[in-house]
PDB file of C-alpha atoms in Angstrom:
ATOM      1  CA  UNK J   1     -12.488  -8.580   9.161  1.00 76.00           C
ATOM      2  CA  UNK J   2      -9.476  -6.686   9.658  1.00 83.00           C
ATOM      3  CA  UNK J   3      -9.570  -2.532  10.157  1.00 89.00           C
ATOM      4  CA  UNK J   4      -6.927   0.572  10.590  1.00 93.00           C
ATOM      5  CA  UNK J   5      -7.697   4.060  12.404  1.00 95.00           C
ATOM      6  CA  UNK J   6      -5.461   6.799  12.051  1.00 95.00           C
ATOM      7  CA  UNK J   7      -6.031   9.471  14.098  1.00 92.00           C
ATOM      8  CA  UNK J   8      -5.876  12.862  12.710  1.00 90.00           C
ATOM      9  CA  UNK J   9      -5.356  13.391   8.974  1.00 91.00           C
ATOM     10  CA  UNK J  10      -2.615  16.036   9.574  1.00 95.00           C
ATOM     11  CA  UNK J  11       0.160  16.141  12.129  1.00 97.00           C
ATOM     12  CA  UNK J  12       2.082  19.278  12.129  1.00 97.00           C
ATOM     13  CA  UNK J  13       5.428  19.264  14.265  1.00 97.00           C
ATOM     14  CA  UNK J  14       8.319  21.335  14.094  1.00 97.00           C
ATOM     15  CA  UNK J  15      11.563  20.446  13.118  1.00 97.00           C
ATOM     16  CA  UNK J  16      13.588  18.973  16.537  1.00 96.00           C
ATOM     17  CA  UNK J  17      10.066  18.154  18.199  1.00 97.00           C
ATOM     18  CA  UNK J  18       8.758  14.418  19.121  1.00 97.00           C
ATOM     19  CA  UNK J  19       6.945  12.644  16.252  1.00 97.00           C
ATOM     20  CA  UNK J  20       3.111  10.823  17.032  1.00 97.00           C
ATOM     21  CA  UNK J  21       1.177   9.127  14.626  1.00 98.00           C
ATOM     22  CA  UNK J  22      -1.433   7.349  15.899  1.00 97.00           C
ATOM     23  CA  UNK J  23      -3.086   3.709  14.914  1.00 97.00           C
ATOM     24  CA  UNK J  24      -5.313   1.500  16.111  1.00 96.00           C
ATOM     25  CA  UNK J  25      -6.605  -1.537  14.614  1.00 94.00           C
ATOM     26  CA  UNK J  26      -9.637  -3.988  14.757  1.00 90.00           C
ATOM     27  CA  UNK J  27      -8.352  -7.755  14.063  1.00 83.00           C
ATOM     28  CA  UNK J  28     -10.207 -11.005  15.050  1.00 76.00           C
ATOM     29  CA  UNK J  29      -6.561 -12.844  15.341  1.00 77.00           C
ATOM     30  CA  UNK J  30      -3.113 -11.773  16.068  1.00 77.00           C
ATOM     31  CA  UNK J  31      -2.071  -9.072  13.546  1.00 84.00           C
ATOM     32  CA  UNK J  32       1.159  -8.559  11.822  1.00 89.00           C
ATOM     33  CA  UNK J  33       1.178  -4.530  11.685  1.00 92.00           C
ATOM     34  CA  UNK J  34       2.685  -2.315   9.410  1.00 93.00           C
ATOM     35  CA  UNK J  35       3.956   1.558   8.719  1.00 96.00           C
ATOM     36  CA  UNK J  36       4.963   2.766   5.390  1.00 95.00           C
ATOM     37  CA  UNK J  37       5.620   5.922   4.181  1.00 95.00           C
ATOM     38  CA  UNK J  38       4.879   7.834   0.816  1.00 92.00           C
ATOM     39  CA  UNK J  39       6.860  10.583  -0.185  1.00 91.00           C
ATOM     40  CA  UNK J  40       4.954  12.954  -2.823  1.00 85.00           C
ATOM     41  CA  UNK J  41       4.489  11.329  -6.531  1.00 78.00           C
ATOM     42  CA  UNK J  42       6.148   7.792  -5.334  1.00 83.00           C
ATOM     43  CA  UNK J  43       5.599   4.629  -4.087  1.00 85.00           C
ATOM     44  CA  UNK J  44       5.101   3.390  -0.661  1.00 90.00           C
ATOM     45  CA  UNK J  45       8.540   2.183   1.269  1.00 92.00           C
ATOM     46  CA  UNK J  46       8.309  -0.280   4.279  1.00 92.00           C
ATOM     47  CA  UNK J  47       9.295   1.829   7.324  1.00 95.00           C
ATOM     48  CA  UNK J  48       8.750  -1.296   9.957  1.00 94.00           C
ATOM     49  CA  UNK J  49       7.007  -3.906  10.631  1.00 91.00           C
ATOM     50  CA  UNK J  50       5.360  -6.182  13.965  1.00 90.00           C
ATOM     51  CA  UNK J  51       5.497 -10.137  13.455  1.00 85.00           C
ATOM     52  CA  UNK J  52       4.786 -11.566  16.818  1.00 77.00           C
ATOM     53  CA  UNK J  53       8.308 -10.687  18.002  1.00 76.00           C
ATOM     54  CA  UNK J  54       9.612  -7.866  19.958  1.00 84.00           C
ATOM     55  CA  UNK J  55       6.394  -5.862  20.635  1.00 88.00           C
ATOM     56  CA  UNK J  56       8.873  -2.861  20.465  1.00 94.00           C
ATOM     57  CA  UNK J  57      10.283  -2.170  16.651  1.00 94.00           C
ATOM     58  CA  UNK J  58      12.823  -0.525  15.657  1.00 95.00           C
ATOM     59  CA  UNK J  59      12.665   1.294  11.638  1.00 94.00           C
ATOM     60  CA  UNK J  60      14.171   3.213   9.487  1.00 93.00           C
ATOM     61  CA  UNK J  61      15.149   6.716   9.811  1.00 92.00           C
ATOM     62  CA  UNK J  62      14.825   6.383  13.506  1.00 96.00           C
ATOM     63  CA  UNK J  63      11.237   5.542  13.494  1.00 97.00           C
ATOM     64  CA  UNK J  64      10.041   2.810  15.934  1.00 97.00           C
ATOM     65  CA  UNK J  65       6.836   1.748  17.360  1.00 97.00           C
ATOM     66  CA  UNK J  66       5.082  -0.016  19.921  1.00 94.00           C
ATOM     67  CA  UNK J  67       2.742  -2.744  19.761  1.00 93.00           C
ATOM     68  CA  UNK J  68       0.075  -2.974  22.724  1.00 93.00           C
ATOM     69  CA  UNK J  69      -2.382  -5.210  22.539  1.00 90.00           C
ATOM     70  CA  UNK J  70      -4.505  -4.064  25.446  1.00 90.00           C
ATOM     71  CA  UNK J  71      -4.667  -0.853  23.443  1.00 92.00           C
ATOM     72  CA  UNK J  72      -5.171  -2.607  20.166  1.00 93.00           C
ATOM     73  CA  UNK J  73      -2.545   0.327  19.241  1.00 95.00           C
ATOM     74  CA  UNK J  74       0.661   0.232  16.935  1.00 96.00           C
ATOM     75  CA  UNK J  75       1.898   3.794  17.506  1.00 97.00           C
ATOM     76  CA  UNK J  76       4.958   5.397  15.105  1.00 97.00           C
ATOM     77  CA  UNK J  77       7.095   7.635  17.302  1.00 97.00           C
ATOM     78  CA  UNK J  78      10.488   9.780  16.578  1.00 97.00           C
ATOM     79  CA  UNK J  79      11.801  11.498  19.066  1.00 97.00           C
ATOM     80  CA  UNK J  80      13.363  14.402  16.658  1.00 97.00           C
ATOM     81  CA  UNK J  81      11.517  15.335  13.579  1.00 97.00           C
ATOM     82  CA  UNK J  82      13.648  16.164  10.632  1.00 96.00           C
ATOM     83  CA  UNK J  83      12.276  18.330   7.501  1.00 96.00           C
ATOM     84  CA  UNK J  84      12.852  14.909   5.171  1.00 95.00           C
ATOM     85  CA  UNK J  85      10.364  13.479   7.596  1.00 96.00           C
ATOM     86  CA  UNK J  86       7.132  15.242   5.912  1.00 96.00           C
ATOM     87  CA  UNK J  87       5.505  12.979   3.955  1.00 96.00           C
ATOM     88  CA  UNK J  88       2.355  10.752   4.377  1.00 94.00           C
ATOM     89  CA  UNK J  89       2.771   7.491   7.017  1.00 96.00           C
ATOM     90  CA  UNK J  90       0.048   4.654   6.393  1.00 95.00           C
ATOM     91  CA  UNK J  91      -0.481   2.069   8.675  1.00 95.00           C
ATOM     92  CA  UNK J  92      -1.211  -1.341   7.675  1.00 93.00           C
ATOM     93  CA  UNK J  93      -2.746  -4.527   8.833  1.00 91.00           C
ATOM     94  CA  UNK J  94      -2.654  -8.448   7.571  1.00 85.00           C
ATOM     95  CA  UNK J  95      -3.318 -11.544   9.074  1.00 72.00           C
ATOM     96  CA  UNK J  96      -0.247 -13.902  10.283  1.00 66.00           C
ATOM     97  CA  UNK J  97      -2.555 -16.996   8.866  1.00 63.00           C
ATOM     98  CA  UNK J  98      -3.247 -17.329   4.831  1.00 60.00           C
ATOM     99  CA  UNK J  99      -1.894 -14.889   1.958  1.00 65.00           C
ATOM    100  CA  UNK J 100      -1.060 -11.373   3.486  1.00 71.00           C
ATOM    101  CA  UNK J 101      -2.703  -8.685   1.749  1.00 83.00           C
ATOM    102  CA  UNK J 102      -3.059  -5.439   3.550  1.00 89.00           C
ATOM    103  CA  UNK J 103      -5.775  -3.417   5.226  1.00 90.00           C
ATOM    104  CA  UNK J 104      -4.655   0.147   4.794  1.00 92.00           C
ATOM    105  CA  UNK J 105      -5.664   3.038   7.386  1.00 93.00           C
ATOM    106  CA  UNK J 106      -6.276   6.468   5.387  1.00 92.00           C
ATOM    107  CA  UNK J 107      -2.943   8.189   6.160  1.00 93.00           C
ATOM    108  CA  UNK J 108      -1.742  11.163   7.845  1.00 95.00           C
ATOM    109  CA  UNK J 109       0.341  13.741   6.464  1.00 95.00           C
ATOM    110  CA  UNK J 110       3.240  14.656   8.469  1.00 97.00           C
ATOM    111  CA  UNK J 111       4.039  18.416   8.278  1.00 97.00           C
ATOM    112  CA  UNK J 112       7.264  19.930   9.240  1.00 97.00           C
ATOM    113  CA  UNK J 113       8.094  23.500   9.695  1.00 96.00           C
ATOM    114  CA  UNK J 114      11.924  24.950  10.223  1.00 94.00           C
TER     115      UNK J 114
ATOM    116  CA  UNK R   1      17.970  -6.316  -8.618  1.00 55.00           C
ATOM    117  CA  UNK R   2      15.436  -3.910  -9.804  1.00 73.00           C
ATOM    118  CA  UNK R   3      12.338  -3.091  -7.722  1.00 89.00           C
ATOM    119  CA  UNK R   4       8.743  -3.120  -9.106  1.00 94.00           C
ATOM    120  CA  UNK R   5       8.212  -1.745 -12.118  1.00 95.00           C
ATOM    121  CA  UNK R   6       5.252   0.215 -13.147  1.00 96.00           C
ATOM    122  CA  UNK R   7       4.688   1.430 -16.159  1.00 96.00           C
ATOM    123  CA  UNK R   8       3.096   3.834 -17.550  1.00 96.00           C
ATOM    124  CA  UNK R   9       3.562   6.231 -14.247  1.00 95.00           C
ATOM    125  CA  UNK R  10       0.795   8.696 -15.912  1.00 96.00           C
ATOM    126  CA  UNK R  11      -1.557   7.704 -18.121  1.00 98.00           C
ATOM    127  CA  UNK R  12      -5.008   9.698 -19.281  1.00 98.00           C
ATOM    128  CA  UNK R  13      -8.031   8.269 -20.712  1.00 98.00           C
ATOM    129  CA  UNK R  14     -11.009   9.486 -22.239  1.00 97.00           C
ATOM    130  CA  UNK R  15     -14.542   8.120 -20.541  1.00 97.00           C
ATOM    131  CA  UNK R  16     -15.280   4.871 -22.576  1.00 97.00           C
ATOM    132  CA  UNK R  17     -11.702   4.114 -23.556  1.00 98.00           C
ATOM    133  CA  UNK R  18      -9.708   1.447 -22.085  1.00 98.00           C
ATOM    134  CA  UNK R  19      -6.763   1.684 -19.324  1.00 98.00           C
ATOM    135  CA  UNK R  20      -4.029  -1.200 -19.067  1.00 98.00           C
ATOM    136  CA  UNK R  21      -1.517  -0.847 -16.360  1.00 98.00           C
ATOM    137  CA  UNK R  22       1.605  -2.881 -16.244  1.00 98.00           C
ATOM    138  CA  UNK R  23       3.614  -4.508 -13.747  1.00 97.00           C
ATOM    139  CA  UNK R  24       6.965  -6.044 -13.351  1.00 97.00           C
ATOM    140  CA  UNK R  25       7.484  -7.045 -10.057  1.00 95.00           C
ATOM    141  CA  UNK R  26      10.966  -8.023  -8.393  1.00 93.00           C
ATOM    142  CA  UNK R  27      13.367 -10.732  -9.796  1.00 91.00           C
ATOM    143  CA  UNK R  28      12.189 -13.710  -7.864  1.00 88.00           C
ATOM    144  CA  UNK R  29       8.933 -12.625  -7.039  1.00 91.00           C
ATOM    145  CA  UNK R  30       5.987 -14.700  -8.036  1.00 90.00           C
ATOM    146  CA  UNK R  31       3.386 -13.114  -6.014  1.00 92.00           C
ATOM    147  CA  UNK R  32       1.622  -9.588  -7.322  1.00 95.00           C
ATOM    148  CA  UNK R  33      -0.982  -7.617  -5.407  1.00 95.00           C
ATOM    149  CA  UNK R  34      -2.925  -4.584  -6.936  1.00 97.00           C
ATOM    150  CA  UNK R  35      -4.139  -1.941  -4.759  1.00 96.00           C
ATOM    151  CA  UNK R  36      -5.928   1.614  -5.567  1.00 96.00           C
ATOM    152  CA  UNK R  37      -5.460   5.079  -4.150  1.00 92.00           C
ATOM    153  CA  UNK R  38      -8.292   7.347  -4.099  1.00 88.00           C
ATOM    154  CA  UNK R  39      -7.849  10.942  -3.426  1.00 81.00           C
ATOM    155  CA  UNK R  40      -8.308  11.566   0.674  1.00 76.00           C
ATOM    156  CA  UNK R  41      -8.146   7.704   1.210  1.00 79.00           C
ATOM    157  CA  UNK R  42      -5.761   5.243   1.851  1.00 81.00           C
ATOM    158  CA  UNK R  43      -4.627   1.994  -0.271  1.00 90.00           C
ATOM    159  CA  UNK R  44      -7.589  -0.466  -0.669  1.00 94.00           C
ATOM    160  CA  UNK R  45      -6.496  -4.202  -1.803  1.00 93.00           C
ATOM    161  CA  UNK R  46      -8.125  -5.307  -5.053  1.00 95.00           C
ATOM    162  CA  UNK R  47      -6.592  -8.146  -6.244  1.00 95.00           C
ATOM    163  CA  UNK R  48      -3.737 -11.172  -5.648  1.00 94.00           C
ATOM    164  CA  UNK R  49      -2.540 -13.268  -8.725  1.00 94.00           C
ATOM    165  CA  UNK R  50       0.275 -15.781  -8.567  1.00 92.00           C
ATOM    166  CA  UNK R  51       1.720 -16.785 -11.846  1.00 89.00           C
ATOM    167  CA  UNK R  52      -1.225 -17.365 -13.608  1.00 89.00           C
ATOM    168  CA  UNK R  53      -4.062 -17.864 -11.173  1.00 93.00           C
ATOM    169  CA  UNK R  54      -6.208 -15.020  -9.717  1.00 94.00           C
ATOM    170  CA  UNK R  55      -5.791 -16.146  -6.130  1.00 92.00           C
ATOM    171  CA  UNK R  56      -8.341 -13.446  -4.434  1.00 91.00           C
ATOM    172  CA  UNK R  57     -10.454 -10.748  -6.342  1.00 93.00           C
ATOM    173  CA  UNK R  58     -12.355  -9.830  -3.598  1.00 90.00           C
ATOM    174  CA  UNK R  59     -11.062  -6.384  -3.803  1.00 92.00           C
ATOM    175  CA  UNK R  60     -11.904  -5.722  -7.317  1.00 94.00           C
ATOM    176  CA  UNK R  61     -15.185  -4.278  -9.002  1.00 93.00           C
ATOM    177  CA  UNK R  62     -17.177  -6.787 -10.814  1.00 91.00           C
ATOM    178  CA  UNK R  63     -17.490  -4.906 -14.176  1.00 95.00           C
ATOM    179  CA  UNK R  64     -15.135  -3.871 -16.404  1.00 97.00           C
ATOM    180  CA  UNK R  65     -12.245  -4.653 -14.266  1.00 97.00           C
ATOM    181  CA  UNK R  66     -10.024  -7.720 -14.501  1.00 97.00           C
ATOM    182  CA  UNK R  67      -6.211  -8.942 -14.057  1.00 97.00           C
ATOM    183  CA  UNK R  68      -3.789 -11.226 -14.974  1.00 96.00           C
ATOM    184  CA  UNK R  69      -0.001 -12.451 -14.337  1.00 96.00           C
ATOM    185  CA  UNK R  70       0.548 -14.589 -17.427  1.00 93.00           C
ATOM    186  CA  UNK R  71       3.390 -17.265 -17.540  1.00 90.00           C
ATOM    187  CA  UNK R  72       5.689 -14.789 -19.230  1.00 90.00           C
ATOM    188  CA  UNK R  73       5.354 -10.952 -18.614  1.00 92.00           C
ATOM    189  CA  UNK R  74       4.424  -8.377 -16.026  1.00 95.00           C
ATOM    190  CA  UNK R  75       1.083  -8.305 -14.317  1.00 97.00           C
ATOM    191  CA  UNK R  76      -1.576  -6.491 -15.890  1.00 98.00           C
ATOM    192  CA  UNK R  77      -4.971  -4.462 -14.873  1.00 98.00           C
ATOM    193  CA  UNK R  78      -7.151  -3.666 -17.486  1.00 98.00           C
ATOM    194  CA  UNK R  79     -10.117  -1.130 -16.616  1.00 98.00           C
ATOM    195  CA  UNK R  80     -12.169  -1.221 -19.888  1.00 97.00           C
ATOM    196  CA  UNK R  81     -14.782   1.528 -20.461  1.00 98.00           C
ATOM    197  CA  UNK R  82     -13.183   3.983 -17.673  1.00 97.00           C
ATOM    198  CA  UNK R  83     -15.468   6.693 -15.874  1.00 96.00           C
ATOM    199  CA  UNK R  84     -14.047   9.544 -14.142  1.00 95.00           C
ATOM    200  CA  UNK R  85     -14.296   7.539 -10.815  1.00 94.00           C
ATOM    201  CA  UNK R  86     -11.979   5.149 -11.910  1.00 96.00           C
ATOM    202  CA  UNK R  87      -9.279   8.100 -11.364  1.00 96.00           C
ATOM    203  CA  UNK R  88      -6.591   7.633  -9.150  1.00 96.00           C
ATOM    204  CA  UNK R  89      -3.278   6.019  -8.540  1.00 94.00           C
ATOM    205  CA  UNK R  90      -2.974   2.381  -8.570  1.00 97.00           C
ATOM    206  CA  UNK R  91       0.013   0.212  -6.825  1.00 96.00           C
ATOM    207  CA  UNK R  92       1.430  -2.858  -7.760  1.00 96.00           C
ATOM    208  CA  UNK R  93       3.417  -4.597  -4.910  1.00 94.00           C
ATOM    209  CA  UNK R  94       5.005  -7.916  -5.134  1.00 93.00           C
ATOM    210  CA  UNK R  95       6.620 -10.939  -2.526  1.00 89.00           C
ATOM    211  CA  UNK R  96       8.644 -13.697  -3.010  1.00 86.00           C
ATOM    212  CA  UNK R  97       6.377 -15.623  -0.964  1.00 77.00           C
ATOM    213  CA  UNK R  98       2.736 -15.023   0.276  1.00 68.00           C
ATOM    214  CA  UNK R  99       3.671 -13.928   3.867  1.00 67.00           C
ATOM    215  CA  UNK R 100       6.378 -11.942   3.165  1.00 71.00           C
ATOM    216  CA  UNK R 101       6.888  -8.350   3.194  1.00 81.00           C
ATOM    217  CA  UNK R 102       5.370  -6.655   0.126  1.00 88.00           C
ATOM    218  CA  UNK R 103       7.799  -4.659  -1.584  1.00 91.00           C
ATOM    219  CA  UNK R 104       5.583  -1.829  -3.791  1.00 93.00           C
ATOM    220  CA  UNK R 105       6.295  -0.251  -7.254  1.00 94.00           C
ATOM    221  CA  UNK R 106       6.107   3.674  -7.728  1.00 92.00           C
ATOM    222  CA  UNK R 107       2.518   3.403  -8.635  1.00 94.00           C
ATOM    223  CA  UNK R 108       0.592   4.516 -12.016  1.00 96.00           C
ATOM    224  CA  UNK R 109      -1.740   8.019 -11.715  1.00 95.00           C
ATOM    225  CA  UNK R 110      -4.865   7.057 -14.101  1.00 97.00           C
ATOM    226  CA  UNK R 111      -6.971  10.366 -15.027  1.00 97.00           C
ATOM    227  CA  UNK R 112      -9.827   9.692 -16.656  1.00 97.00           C
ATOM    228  CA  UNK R 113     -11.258  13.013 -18.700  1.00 95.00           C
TER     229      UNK R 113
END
Protein backbone atom coordinates (compact mmCIF):
# COMPACT_ATOMS: atom_id res chain seq x y z
CA UNK A 1 0.00 0.00 0.00
CA UNK A 2 1.08 3.25 -1.08
CA UNK A 3 0.76 6.60 1.41
CA UNK A 4 1.44 10.63 1.24
CA UNK A 5 2.25 13.00 4.36
CA UNK A 6 2.14 16.54 4.01
CA UNK A 7 3.38 18.34 6.64
CA UNK A 8 1.52 21.27 7.84
CA UNK A 9 -1.88 22.13 6.37
CA UNK A 10 -0.93 25.84 5.93
CA UNK A 11 2.32 27.41 4.82
CA UNK A 12 2.36 31.08 5.05
CA UNK A 13 5.42 32.90 3.28
CA UNK A 14 5.81 36.25 2.14
CA UNK A 15 6.09 37.39 -1.15
CA UNK A 16 10.19 37.21 -2.24
CA UNK A 17 10.76 34.48 0.60
CA UNK A 18 11.88 30.63 -0.08
CA UNK A 19 8.95 28.25 -0.71
CA UNK A 20 8.78 24.54 1.50
CA UNK A 21 6.23 22.13 1.18
CA UNK A 22 6.91 19.14 2.66
CA UNK A 23 6.12 15.25 1.59
CA UNK A 24 6.93 12.12 2.53
CA UNK A 25 5.67 8.94 1.33
CA UNK A 26 5.28 5.20 2.36
CA UNK A 27 5.73 2.86 -0.90
CA UNK A 28 6.65 -0.90 -0.89
CA UNK A 29 8.41 -0.35 -4.54
CA UNK A 30 10.00 2.46 -6.31
CA UNK A 31 7.49 5.36 -6.57
CA UNK A 32 6.83 7.67 -9.37
CA UNK A 33 5.97 11.00 -7.26
CA UNK A 34 3.94 13.76 -8.05
CA UNK A 35 3.00 17.69 -7.17
CA UNK A 36 0.00 19.37 -8.50
CA UNK A 37 -1.48 22.38 -7.74
CA UNK A 38 -5.20 23.65 -7.38
CA UNK A 39 -5.99 27.07 -7.76
CA UNK A 40 -9.49 28.03 -6.00
CA UNK A 41 -12.79 26.55 -7.88
CA UNK A 42 -10.50 24.55 -10.61
CA UNK A 43 -8.95 21.59 -11.44
CA UNK A 44 -5.69 20.17 -10.48
CA UNK A 45 -2.58 21.06 -13.04
CA UNK A 46 0.59 18.80 -13.09
CA UNK A 47 3.36 20.99 -11.59
CA UNK A 48 6.20 18.02 -11.90
CA UNK A 49 6.74 14.86 -11.74
CA UNK A 50 9.73 11.94 -10.50
CA UNK A 51 10.02 8.78 -12.92
CA UNK A 52 13.18 7.09 -11.92
CA UNK A 53 15.24 9.77 -13.69
CA UNK A 54 16.97 12.76 -12.44
CA UNK A 55 16.21 12.56 -8.67
CA UNK A 56 16.30 16.44 -9.00
CA UNK A 57 13.07 17.94 -11.09
CA UNK A 58 12.66 20.77 -12.49
CA UNK A 59 8.54 22.32 -12.86
CA UNK A 60 6.67 24.82 -13.75
CA UNK A 61 6.65 28.25 -12.49
CA UNK A 62 10.05 27.66 -11.07
CA UNK A 63 9.04 24.94 -8.81
CA UNK A 64 11.43 21.93 -8.48
CA UNK A 65 11.92 19.18 -6.10
CA UNK A 66 14.06 16.65 -4.78
CA UNK A 67 13.66 13.08 -4.54
CA UNK A 68 15.61 11.28 -1.55
CA UNK A 69 15.06 8.05 -0.96
CA UNK A 70 16.88 7.68 2.33
CA UNK A 71 14.38 10.30 3.45
CA UNK A 72 11.49 8.69 1.69
CA UNK A 73 10.93 12.62 0.94
CA UNK A 74 9.83 14.44 -2.39
CA UNK A 75 10.11 18.06 -1.20
CA UNK A 76 8.56 21.20 -3.53
CA UNK A 77 10.88 24.17 -3.14
CA UNK A 78 10.90 27.89 -4.83
CA UNK A 79 13.32 29.96 -3.99
CA UNK A 80 11.06 33.32 -4.49
CA UNK A 81 7.43 33.15 -3.71
CA UNK A 82 5.22 35.14 -5.95
CA UNK A 83 1.48 36.25 -4.89
CA UNK A 84 0.12 33.84 -8.02
CA UNK A 85 1.84 31.17 -6.02
CA UNK A 86 -1.08 30.84 -3.23
CA UNK A 87 -3.01 28.13 -3.93
CA UNK A 88 -3.22 24.49 -2.59
CA UNK A 89 -0.04 21.96 -3.70
CA UNK A 90 -0.97 18.10 -3.39
CA UNK A 91 1.45 15.59 -3.55
CA UNK A 92 0.90 12.41 -5.20
CA UNK A 93 2.07 8.88 -5.33
CA UNK A 94 1.64 5.75 -7.97
CA UNK A 95 3.38 2.77 -8.59
CA UNK A 96 5.92 2.53 -11.75
CA UNK A 97 4.42 -1.27 -12.18
CA UNK A 98 0.51 -1.80 -13.31
CA UNK A 99 -2.18 1.07 -14.07
CA UNK A 100 -1.13 4.39 -12.25
CA UNK A 101 -3.75 5.72 -10.19
CA UNK A 102 -2.78 8.13 -7.51
CA UNK A 103 -2.45 8.19 -3.75
CA UNK A 104 -3.14 11.78 -2.83
CA UNK A 105 -1.58 13.49 0.44
CA UNK A 106 -4.26 16.03 2.02
CA UNK A 107 -2.79 19.31 0.70
CA UNK A 108 -1.37 22.38 2.01
CA UNK A 109 -2.46 25.74 1.31
CA UNK A 110 0.16 28.06 0.34
CA UNK A 111 -0.44 31.62 1.69
CA UNK A 112 1.21 34.66 0.41
CA UNK A 113 1.25 38.05 1.87
CA UNK A 114 2.70 41.40 -0.06
CA UNK B 1 -7.23 19.77 -28.39
CA UNK B 2 -9.58 20.35 -25.60
CA UNK B 3 -8.78 19.19 -22.05
CA UNK B 4 -11.21 17.17 -19.84
CA UNK B 5 -14.43 18.11 -19.80
CA UNK B 6 -16.68 18.08 -16.87
CA UNK B 7 -19.89 18.86 -16.89
CA UNK B 8 -22.12 19.98 -14.89
CA UNK B 9 -19.34 22.10 -12.75
CA UNK B 10 -22.22 22.61 -9.93
CA UNK B 11 -24.84 20.54 -9.48
CA UNK B 12 -27.38 20.26 -6.21
CA UNK B 13 -29.42 17.42 -5.21
CA UNK B 14 -32.01 16.78 -2.86
CA UNK B 15 -31.31 13.59 -0.29
CA UNK B 16 -32.85 10.57 -2.23
CA UNK B 17 -32.48 12.01 -5.71
CA UNK B 18 -30.00 10.90 -8.12
CA UNK B 19 -26.53 12.67 -9.22
CA UNK B 20 -24.90 11.85 -12.76
CA UNK B 21 -21.64 13.47 -13.48
CA UNK B 22 -20.17 13.57 -16.90
CA UNK B 23 -16.91 13.28 -18.39
CA UNK B 24 -15.19 13.91 -21.62
CA UNK B 25 -11.78 13.26 -21.35
CA UNK B 26 -8.94 14.38 -23.91
CA UNK B 27 -8.99 13.56 -27.71
CA UNK B 28 -7.03 10.38 -27.71
CA UNK B 29 -7.50 9.39 -24.36
CA UNK B 30 -8.99 6.05 -23.60
CA UNK B 31 -8.23 5.81 -20.03
CA UNK B 32 -10.65 7.75 -17.27
CA UNK B 33 -10.05 7.83 -13.54
CA UNK B 34 -12.65 9.27 -10.98
CA UNK B 35 -11.49 10.68 -7.84
CA UNK B 36 -13.45 12.62 -4.86
CA UNK B 37 -12.62 15.68 -2.83
CA UNK B 38 -13.88 15.94 0.56
CA UNK B 39 -13.77 19.12 2.41
CA UNK B 40 -10.21 19.24 4.59
CA UNK B 41 -8.96 16.13 2.58
CA UNK B 42 -7.16 15.44 -0.32
CA UNK B 43 -8.18 13.49 -3.71
CA UNK B 44 -9.05 9.79 -2.94
CA UNK B 45 -9.08 7.38 -6.19
CA UNK B 46 -12.42 5.66 -6.74
CA UNK B 47 -12.53 4.24 -9.87
CA UNK B 48 -10.51 3.35 -13.45
CA UNK B 49 -12.61 2.41 -16.61
CA UNK B 50 -11.11 1.93 -20.05
CA UNK B 51 -13.52 2.04 -22.88
CA UNK B 52 -15.99 -0.05 -21.60
CA UNK B 53 -14.54 -2.15 -18.83
CA UNK B 54 -14.39 -1.08 -15.14
CA UNK B 55 -10.71 -1.89 -14.75
CA UNK B 56 -10.44 -1.18 -10.74
CA UNK B 57 -13.38 -0.09 -8.38
CA UNK B 58 -11.60 -0.51 -5.44
CA UNK B 59 -12.00 3.06 -4.64
CA UNK B 60 -15.66 3.25 -4.92
CA UNK B 61 -18.54 2.63 -2.27
CA UNK B 62 -20.40 -0.50 -2.77
CA UNK B 63 -23.97 0.99 -2.75
CA UNK B 64 -25.48 3.25 -4.79
CA UNK B 65 -22.43 4.18 -6.63
CA UNK B 66 -21.38 2.92 -10.05
CA UNK B 67 -19.53 4.07 -13.44
CA UNK B 68 -19.19 3.60 -16.85
CA UNK B 69 -17.17 4.72 -20.15
CA UNK B 70 -19.48 3.38 -22.85
CA UNK B 71 -18.20 2.79 -26.49
CA UNK B 72 -19.48 6.19 -27.51
CA UNK B 73 -19.71 9.14 -24.97
CA UNK B 74 -18.07 10.64 -21.93
CA UNK B 75 -17.56 8.74 -18.73
CA UNK B 76 -20.20 8.78 -16.31
CA UNK B 77 -20.70 8.48 -12.27
CA UNK B 78 -23.97 7.99 -11.14
CA UNK B 79 -24.57 8.36 -7.20
CA UNK B 80 -28.25 7.24 -6.89
CA UNK B 81 -30.12 8.03 -3.63
CA UNK B 82 -27.46 10.86 -2.50
CA UNK B 83 -27.01 11.73 1.35
CA UNK B 84 -25.46 14.82 2.44
CA UNK B 85 -22.08 12.92 2.76
CA UNK B 86 -21.93 12.31 -0.68
CA UNK B 87 -21.09 16.25 -0.94
CA UNK B 88 -18.09 17.31 -2.42
CA UNK B 89 -16.17 17.85 -5.59
CA UNK B 90 -15.44 15.03 -7.79
CA UNK B 91 -12.47 14.88 -10.59
CA UNK B 92 -12.34 13.19 -13.66
CA UNK B 93 -8.74 12.79 -15.06
CA UNK B 94 -7.83 10.97 -18.14
CA UNK B 95 -4.35 9.31 -20.04
CA UNK B 96 -3.65 8.21 -23.24
CA UNK B 97 -2.12 5.27 -21.81
CA UNK B 98 -2.24 3.65 -18.27
CA UNK B 99 1.20 4.96 -17.08
CA UNK B 100 1.05 8.15 -18.32
CA UNK B 101 0.59 11.40 -16.76
CA UNK B 102 -3.05 12.03 -15.81
CA UNK B 103 -4.23 15.11 -17.21
CA UNK B 104 -7.51 16.26 -14.81
CA UNK B 105 -10.79 18.08 -15.76
CA UNK B 106 -12.00 21.22 -13.67
CA UNK B 107 -13.94 18.99 -11.43
CA UNK B 108 -17.90 18.93 -10.60
CA UNK B 109 -19.00 20.47 -6.83
CA UNK B 110 -22.04 17.99 -5.85
CA UNK B 111 -24.17 19.55 -2.81
CA UNK B 112 -26.48 17.43 -1.60
CA UNK B 113 -29.44 19.42 0.53
Amino acid sequence: AQSVTQLGSHVSVSEGALVLLRCNYSSSVPPYLFWYVQYPNQGLQLLLKYTSAATLVKGINGFEAEFKKSETSFHLTKPSAHMSDAAEYFCAVSSPSGYSTLTFGKGTMLLVSP
Amino acid sequence: NAGVMQNPRHLVRRRGQEARLRCSPMKGHSHVYWYRQLPEEGLKFMVYLQKENIIDESGMPKERFSAEFPKEGPSILRIQQVVRGDSAAYFCASSPESYNEQFFGPGTRLTVL
